Short mmCIF file of C-alpha atoms in Angstrom, two decimals:
data_model
loop_
_atom_site.label_atom_id
_atom_site.label_comp_id
_atom_site.label_asym_id
_atom_site.label_seq_id
_atom_site.Cartn_x
_atom_site.Cartn_y
_atom_site.Cartn_z
CA MET A 1 76.48 -115.90 201.57
CA SER A 2 73.35 -115.76 200.92
CA LEU A 3 73.49 -113.73 196.90
CA LEU A 4 71.43 -111.00 198.96
CA THR A 5 74.35 -109.91 201.29
CA LEU A 6 76.57 -110.44 197.86
CA ASN A 7 74.31 -108.43 195.84
CA ARG A 8 74.98 -105.10 198.09
CA THR A 9 78.36 -106.03 198.23
CA LEU A 10 78.86 -105.68 194.62
CA ARG A 11 76.83 -102.79 194.50
CA PRO A 12 79.07 -99.08 193.18
CA ARG A 13 79.13 -96.49 196.55
CA PHE A 14 79.57 -92.93 194.20
CA PRO A 15 80.57 -90.08 196.25
CA ALA A 16 78.58 -87.72 197.12
CA SER A 17 79.97 -85.11 194.99
CA THR A 18 79.36 -87.18 192.01
CA ARG A 19 76.29 -87.06 192.04
CA THR A 20 73.64 -86.01 189.64
CA PRO A 21 71.36 -82.96 191.93
CA ASP A 22 67.89 -83.76 191.52
CA VAL A 23 66.53 -80.61 190.51
CA ALA A 24 64.97 -79.59 187.08
CA PRO A 25 67.52 -78.60 184.28
CA THR A 26 67.19 -74.02 184.71
CA ALA A 27 69.07 -71.30 182.73
CA THR A 28 72.20 -71.82 184.67
CA THR A 29 72.20 -75.98 185.15
CA GLU A 30 73.14 -77.79 181.37
CA PRO A 31 70.43 -80.12 181.18
CA PRO A 32 71.89 -84.02 181.65
CA SER A 33 72.18 -84.99 177.19
CA THR A 34 70.03 -87.72 176.04
CA THR A 35 70.57 -89.88 172.97
CA ARG A 36 67.91 -89.37 170.65
CA VAL A 37 66.74 -92.68 169.08
CA ALA A 38 66.14 -93.04 165.35
CA GLY A 39 62.08 -93.11 164.93
CA THR A 40 61.18 -90.93 168.09
CA ARG A 41 60.60 -87.61 168.94
CA ARG A 42 62.50 -84.73 171.85
CA SER A 43 60.18 -84.18 174.41
CA PRO A 44 58.98 -80.94 174.24
CA ALA A 45 59.34 -80.29 178.08
CA ARG A 46 63.62 -81.44 177.19
CA ARG A 47 63.97 -78.58 174.63
CA VAL A 48 65.59 -75.65 175.82
CA ARG A 49 65.48 -72.55 174.17
CA ARG A 50 68.83 -70.31 173.91
CA ARG A 51 68.08 -66.60 173.76
CA PRO A 52 70.37 -64.79 171.17
CA THR A 53 73.34 -62.52 173.59
CA PRO A 54 72.29 -59.27 172.26
CA LEU A 55 75.09 -57.15 170.37
CA LEU A 56 75.44 -53.42 171.70
CA VAL A 57 76.78 -51.91 169.39
CA THR A 58 77.85 -48.03 169.42
CA THR A 59 78.64 -45.61 167.22
CA PRO A 60 80.84 -42.15 167.62
CA CYS A 61 78.28 -39.43 168.03
CA PRO A 62 79.42 -35.79 168.46
CA LEU A 63 78.43 -33.97 171.88
CA ASP A 64 76.69 -31.96 172.47
CA ARG A 65 76.82 -29.69 176.04
CA HIS A 66 73.50 -31.70 176.47
CA SER A 67 73.50 -35.36 175.39
CA THR A 68 71.49 -38.11 176.38
CA ILE A 69 73.42 -41.93 175.74
CA ALA A 70 72.04 -45.38 176.96
CA GLY A 71 69.91 -43.56 179.81
CA TYR A 72 72.26 -40.94 181.08
CA MET A 73 72.83 -37.12 180.62
CA THR A 74 76.20 -36.12 179.82
CA THR A 75 77.06 -31.59 180.03
CA GLN A 76 80.73 -30.22 179.51
CA ALA A 77 82.27 -28.62 182.02
CA PRO A 78 81.36 -25.42 182.94
CA GLY A 79 84.16 -22.97 180.72
CA MET A 80 84.67 -19.30 179.83
CA ARG A 81 81.77 -20.08 177.56
CA ASP A 82 79.20 -19.82 180.13
CA GLN A 83 79.95 -16.34 180.93
CA ILE A 84 77.52 -13.79 180.22
CA ALA A 85 77.91 -9.96 178.48
CA GLY A 86 78.62 -7.94 181.30
CA GLN A 87 78.51 -11.02 184.41
CA SER A 88 80.95 -9.67 185.82
CA VAL A 89 79.50 -5.70 185.91
CA ILE A 90 76.36 -7.02 187.56
CA GLU A 91 77.98 -9.09 189.95
CA GLU A 92 78.77 -6.15 191.24
CA LEU A 93 75.75 -3.97 191.28
CA LEU A 94 73.58 -7.54 192.85
CA HIS A 95 76.58 -6.47 195.77
CA LEU A 96 76.37 -2.97 195.77
CA GLN A 97 72.11 -3.46 196.13
CA GLN A 98 71.64 -5.98 199.09
CA ALA A 99 72.92 -3.06 200.80
CA MET A 100 69.69 -0.46 199.38
CA PRO A 101 66.62 -0.45 201.71
CA PRO A 102 63.68 -2.02 199.81
CA ARG A 103 61.79 1.32 199.42
CA SER A 104 58.16 2.55 200.94
CA GLY A 105 54.50 2.43 199.00
CA PHE A 106 55.23 6.85 198.81
CA ALA A 107 58.96 6.22 196.75
CA ARG A 108 57.18 4.03 194.52
CA PHE A 109 54.85 6.35 193.35
CA TRP A 110 56.76 9.20 193.22
CA GLY A 111 58.88 7.06 190.97
CA TYR A 112 62.64 7.97 193.38
CA SER A 113 65.26 5.61 191.53
CA PRO A 114 65.70 1.98 193.21
CA LEU A 115 69.62 2.72 192.26
CA ALA A 116 72.52 3.22 195.20
CA ALA A 117 74.59 6.76 194.52
CA GLU A 118 77.06 4.25 194.18
CA SER A 119 75.45 1.86 191.57
CA VAL A 120 74.42 3.91 188.84
CA ALA A 121 77.97 3.62 186.98
CA TRP A 122 78.03 -0.42 187.39
CA TYR A 123 73.77 -0.27 185.76
CA ARG A 124 74.86 2.00 183.21
CA GLY A 125 78.49 -0.24 182.26
CA ALA A 126 75.97 -3.75 182.76
CA GLN A 127 73.77 -1.91 179.93
CA GLY A 128 76.02 -1.43 178.11
CA GLU A 129 77.75 -4.41 177.56
CA ILE A 130 75.05 -6.13 177.36
CA GLU A 131 74.12 -4.52 174.00
CA VAL A 132 77.00 -5.43 172.65
CA GLY A 133 76.34 -8.24 173.81
CA ARG A 134 73.66 -8.59 171.93
CA ILE A 135 75.22 -6.78 168.80
CA LEU A 136 78.02 -9.95 169.10
CA GLY A 137 75.47 -12.41 169.03
CA ARG A 138 74.39 -11.66 165.41
CA LEU A 139 78.15 -12.42 164.07
CA PRO A 140 78.27 -16.01 161.36
CA PRO A 141 78.44 -19.14 163.22
CA GLU A 142 82.73 -19.00 162.74
CA TRP A 143 82.80 -16.63 164.97
CA ARG A 144 83.17 -17.02 168.55
CA VAL A 145 82.45 -14.61 171.16
CA PHE A 146 83.57 -15.20 174.38
CA HIS A 147 82.20 -12.59 178.02
CA ALA A 148 83.83 -10.80 181.10
CA LEU A 149 86.98 -13.09 180.71
CA PRO A 150 89.20 -11.91 183.74
CA ILE A 151 92.95 -11.07 183.81
CA GLY A 152 94.81 -9.05 185.62
CA LYS A 153 94.59 -8.66 189.73
CA ALA A 154 91.74 -7.53 191.21
CA SER A 155 88.53 -7.22 189.28
CA ALA A 156 89.41 -6.07 186.48
CA ASP A 157 88.76 -8.38 182.79
CA ILE A 158 88.21 -8.51 179.40
CA ASP A 159 84.28 -7.32 178.69
CA HIS A 160 84.19 -9.18 175.13
CA LEU A 161 87.01 -11.47 173.45
CA VAL A 162 85.89 -11.88 169.49
CA LEU A 163 87.67 -14.57 166.99
CA GLY A 164 87.16 -15.14 164.04
CA PRO A 165 88.79 -14.87 160.42
CA GLY A 166 89.24 -11.33 160.49
CA GLY A 167 91.59 -11.73 163.61
CA ILE A 168 91.54 -11.57 167.81
CA PHE A 169 89.58 -8.86 168.85
CA THR A 170 89.13 -6.93 172.95
CA ILE A 171 86.60 -5.30 172.54
CA SER A 172 86.27 -2.69 175.62
CA THR A 173 82.93 -1.53 176.46
CA LYS A 174 82.14 1.72 177.29
CA HIS A 175 78.17 3.56 178.07
CA HIS A 176 78.32 7.53 177.49
CA ARG A 177 73.99 8.00 176.82
CA GLY A 178 73.79 11.63 174.69
CA LYS A 179 77.58 12.48 175.82
CA LYS A 180 80.13 14.00 173.60
CA ILE A 181 83.11 12.20 172.42
CA TRP A 182 86.38 13.72 171.35
CA ILE A 183 89.12 11.76 170.09
CA ALA A 184 92.52 12.23 169.21
CA GLU A 185 96.00 10.28 168.48
CA ARG A 186 96.52 9.21 172.43
CA SER A 187 93.56 10.84 174.76
CA ILE A 188 89.35 10.29 174.24
CA MET A 189 87.63 12.81 176.07
CA VAL A 190 83.87 12.15 177.42
CA ASN A 191 82.01 15.86 177.68
CA GLY A 192 85.26 17.68 178.64
CA GLN A 193 87.01 15.44 180.83
CA LYS A 194 89.94 13.02 179.55
CA GLN A 195 89.53 9.38 179.83
CA PRO A 196 92.52 6.56 180.27
CA TYR A 197 90.02 4.65 177.54
CA LEU A 198 92.88 4.46 175.33
CA ARG A 199 95.97 3.29 177.49
CA ASN A 200 94.23 0.54 178.79
CA SER A 201 92.80 -1.20 175.99
CA LYS A 202 95.98 -1.38 174.32
CA PHE A 203 96.95 -3.18 177.10
CA GLU A 204 94.43 -5.38 177.50
CA ALA A 205 95.35 -6.18 173.99
CA THR A 206 98.61 -7.22 174.49
CA ARG A 207 98.41 -8.75 177.63
CA VAL A 208 95.68 -11.19 175.53
CA THR A 209 98.40 -11.14 172.66
CA LYS A 210 101.40 -12.09 174.77
CA MET A 211 99.28 -15.33 177.14
CA LEU A 212 97.99 -16.57 173.50
CA ARG A 213 101.05 -16.88 171.91
CA GLU A 214 102.62 -18.89 174.56
CA ARG A 215 100.30 -21.13 172.95
CA MET A 216 100.62 -20.70 169.64
CA PRO A 217 103.52 -18.60 168.94
CA GLN A 218 102.02 -18.04 164.74
CA LEU A 219 98.66 -16.07 166.40
CA PRO A 220 98.48 -12.82 164.64
CA PRO A 221 98.33 -9.80 167.72
CA ALA A 222 94.80 -8.85 169.44
CA GLN A 223 92.99 -5.41 167.50
CA ALA A 224 91.59 -3.04 170.73
CA VAL A 225 88.45 -2.42 170.27
CA ILE A 226 86.48 0.75 172.15
CA ALA A 227 82.69 0.33 172.16
CA LEU A 228 80.79 3.29 172.51
CA VAL A 229 77.72 2.68 173.10
CA SER A 230 74.96 5.42 172.54
CA PRO A 231 77.13 8.36 172.31
CA GLY A 232 75.40 12.06 171.88
CA GLN A 233 78.30 13.22 169.46
CA ILE A 234 81.58 11.61 168.16
CA THR A 235 84.79 14.39 167.40
CA ILE A 236 87.12 13.18 165.79
CA LYS A 237 90.15 15.30 165.73
CA LYS A 238 93.10 11.75 164.27
CA THR A 239 92.80 8.17 164.67
CA PRO A 240 94.56 6.49 167.29
CA ASP A 241 96.55 4.33 165.65
CA ALA A 242 96.71 1.31 167.83
CA VAL A 243 93.20 1.29 168.88
CA ASN A 244 89.67 1.01 167.31
CA VAL A 245 86.99 4.12 168.57
CA LEU A 246 83.31 2.79 166.86
CA ASP A 247 79.55 3.47 167.23
CA ALA A 248 78.29 0.12 169.17
CA VAL A 249 76.03 -0.29 165.92
CA SER A 250 78.53 -0.04 163.73
CA LEU A 251 80.95 -2.75 165.87
CA ARG A 252 78.80 -6.18 163.87
CA ARG A 253 79.60 -4.44 160.59
CA TRP A 254 83.09 -3.41 160.60
CA LEU A 255 84.34 -6.70 162.00
CA LEU A 256 83.17 -9.01 158.96
CA LYS A 257 85.43 -6.07 156.35
CA GLN A 258 88.25 -7.30 158.47
CA PRO A 259 91.08 -9.14 156.10
CA GLY A 260 91.30 -12.77 156.94
CA SER A 261 94.34 -13.94 159.40
CA LEU A 262 93.36 -17.39 160.75
CA VAL A 263 91.52 -20.35 159.41
CA GLU A 264 89.32 -22.70 161.08
CA VAL A 265 91.92 -24.85 162.33
CA ASP A 266 93.88 -22.43 164.11
CA LEU A 267 89.83 -21.30 165.18
CA VAL A 268 89.14 -24.53 166.89
CA GLU A 269 92.18 -24.54 168.55
CA LEU A 270 92.32 -20.89 169.85
CA GLU A 271 88.54 -21.76 171.41
CA ALA A 272 89.57 -24.62 173.58
CA ILE A 273 92.95 -22.56 174.70
CA VAL A 274 90.02 -19.77 176.04
CA ASP A 275 87.58 -22.31 177.13
CA ALA A 276 89.72 -23.06 179.30
CA PRO A 277 89.28 -21.88 183.03
CA GLU A 278 92.73 -22.30 183.61
CA THR A 279 93.70 -19.95 180.53
CA TRP A 280 92.92 -17.39 182.80
CA THR A 281 94.72 -15.95 185.55
CA ALA A 282 92.18 -14.88 188.07
CA LEU A 283 89.11 -16.84 188.55
CA ALA A 284 86.23 -16.75 187.26
CA SER A 285 82.66 -16.50 188.55
CA LEU A 286 80.56 -20.14 188.65
CA PRO A 287 77.22 -19.83 185.76
CA ASN A 288 74.76 -18.24 187.73
CA PRO A 289 71.36 -18.78 185.69
CA SER A 290 69.89 -16.21 187.75
CA LEU A 291 71.71 -13.76 187.74
CA MET A 292 70.36 -12.15 184.70
CA ALA A 293 66.35 -12.58 186.07
CA LYS A 294 67.85 -10.20 189.52
CA PHE A 295 69.14 -7.68 186.98
CA ALA A 296 66.08 -7.43 184.90
CA VAL A 297 64.15 -6.57 188.09
CA ILE A 298 66.55 -4.24 189.02
CA ASP A 299 66.35 -3.03 185.26
CA SER A 300 62.53 -2.78 185.01
CA ASP A 301 62.25 -1.41 187.90
CA VAL A 302 64.61 1.89 187.32
CA LYS A 303 62.67 2.30 183.75
CA THR A 304 59.55 2.42 185.77
CA ALA A 305 60.89 5.32 188.50
CA ARG A 306 61.91 6.83 185.61
CA VAL A 307 58.24 6.70 183.51
CA ARG A 308 56.58 8.06 186.97
CA ARG A 309 59.01 10.83 187.32
CA VAL A 310 58.33 12.02 183.94
CA SER A 311 54.59 11.74 183.66
CA TRP A 312 54.64 13.46 187.05
CA THR A 313 56.88 15.70 185.74
CA LEU A 314 54.97 16.96 182.74
CA LEU A 315 51.91 16.50 185.03
CA SER A 316 53.05 19.02 187.22
CA PHE A 317 53.70 21.74 184.25
CA ALA A 318 50.14 20.64 182.70
CA THR A 319 49.13 22.02 186.33
CA VAL A 320 51.39 25.43 185.91
CA ALA A 321 50.11 26.32 182.52
CA THR A 322 45.81 25.54 183.23
CA LEU A 323 46.52 27.90 186.24
CA GLY A 324 48.14 30.44 184.56
CA VAL A 325 45.68 30.37 181.95
CA PHE A 326 42.92 31.30 184.67
CA VAL A 327 44.71 33.05 187.10
CA GLY A 328 46.77 35.30 184.13
CA LEU A 329 42.88 36.06 181.72
CA PRO A 330 40.98 37.68 184.28
CA LEU A 331 44.61 39.61 185.15
CA PHE A 332 44.72 40.56 181.45
CA ASN A 333 41.04 41.41 180.80
CA LYS A 334 41.49 43.97 183.47
CA LEU A 335 43.97 45.70 181.89
CA VAL A 336 43.07 46.21 178.57
CA LEU A 337 39.80 47.51 179.50
CA GLY A 338 41.68 49.86 182.01
CA ILE A 339 44.15 50.95 178.49
CA ILE A 340 40.64 51.58 176.66
CA GLY A 341 39.50 53.29 179.89
CA GLY A 342 42.28 55.10 179.88
CA LEU A 343 42.72 56.72 176.18
#
């Protein structure tokens, strides 16, 4: 056997899996270990710099209704706090107005009302609830205000529910612009007609008290309030014992004067209960950002039509008066001359 043949026979053979791949080291490939010889410098090509792993630091922060975290928008689920003042009334008004044909140019010119006959009461009701909502919106931050809370069957709802240091208040809005209100212990009359306002208001407060005490038995009873918007005259023969009847302009001041009965801890828990849609027996309407915009269009049309009607009425009176002066003066002169000639 020759020396070349012996050398090939004794050469070690390695399996393919143990061979070092002929690739340059990458970020995911560990570079081969090297032994540094004293007095030599490491080649820059072999130096691998490892970047430190970034640390993700999170800090707890309270989330408002629209908070941005790590580039993502987080929003709270819709709750009863999203209901606007007069929401259910406005929805019914818009539903009725859908059947109303558009006004002609002639009707607009002469100031005909854009409201259908059956829509007038709903329109005035919406005006009243929106006005009371503005008044309640000026309460201090420790007061919580909810609007149009569905309760009972059909379309029944609580106009406003107020939670504050002074207690729990169910507020029913009645818009009777310029009308005479007569209040007795067990009845209310509007322009001489008896209304079931006291009975309905007491029922709402009793029902809310029962519902909330199922979750918080220690709560004080809800107080029933009737807020009168723009009344002409209020006559109180005897104050009702279970319902507070007020002019809406004094509502905020009256609420702030109520003695304290709820602490902040109770108010936070109570607010969460009221805000939860499942608390209420009926389904609430979904928040509709365009609802107020649609009502504003109707409100503007109604007010514009009223201004036109008043303007045409005044112009008619002025025209008649002017004609009376020009026509009546010659007749008056003839009458005076006739009297003088007869003397």
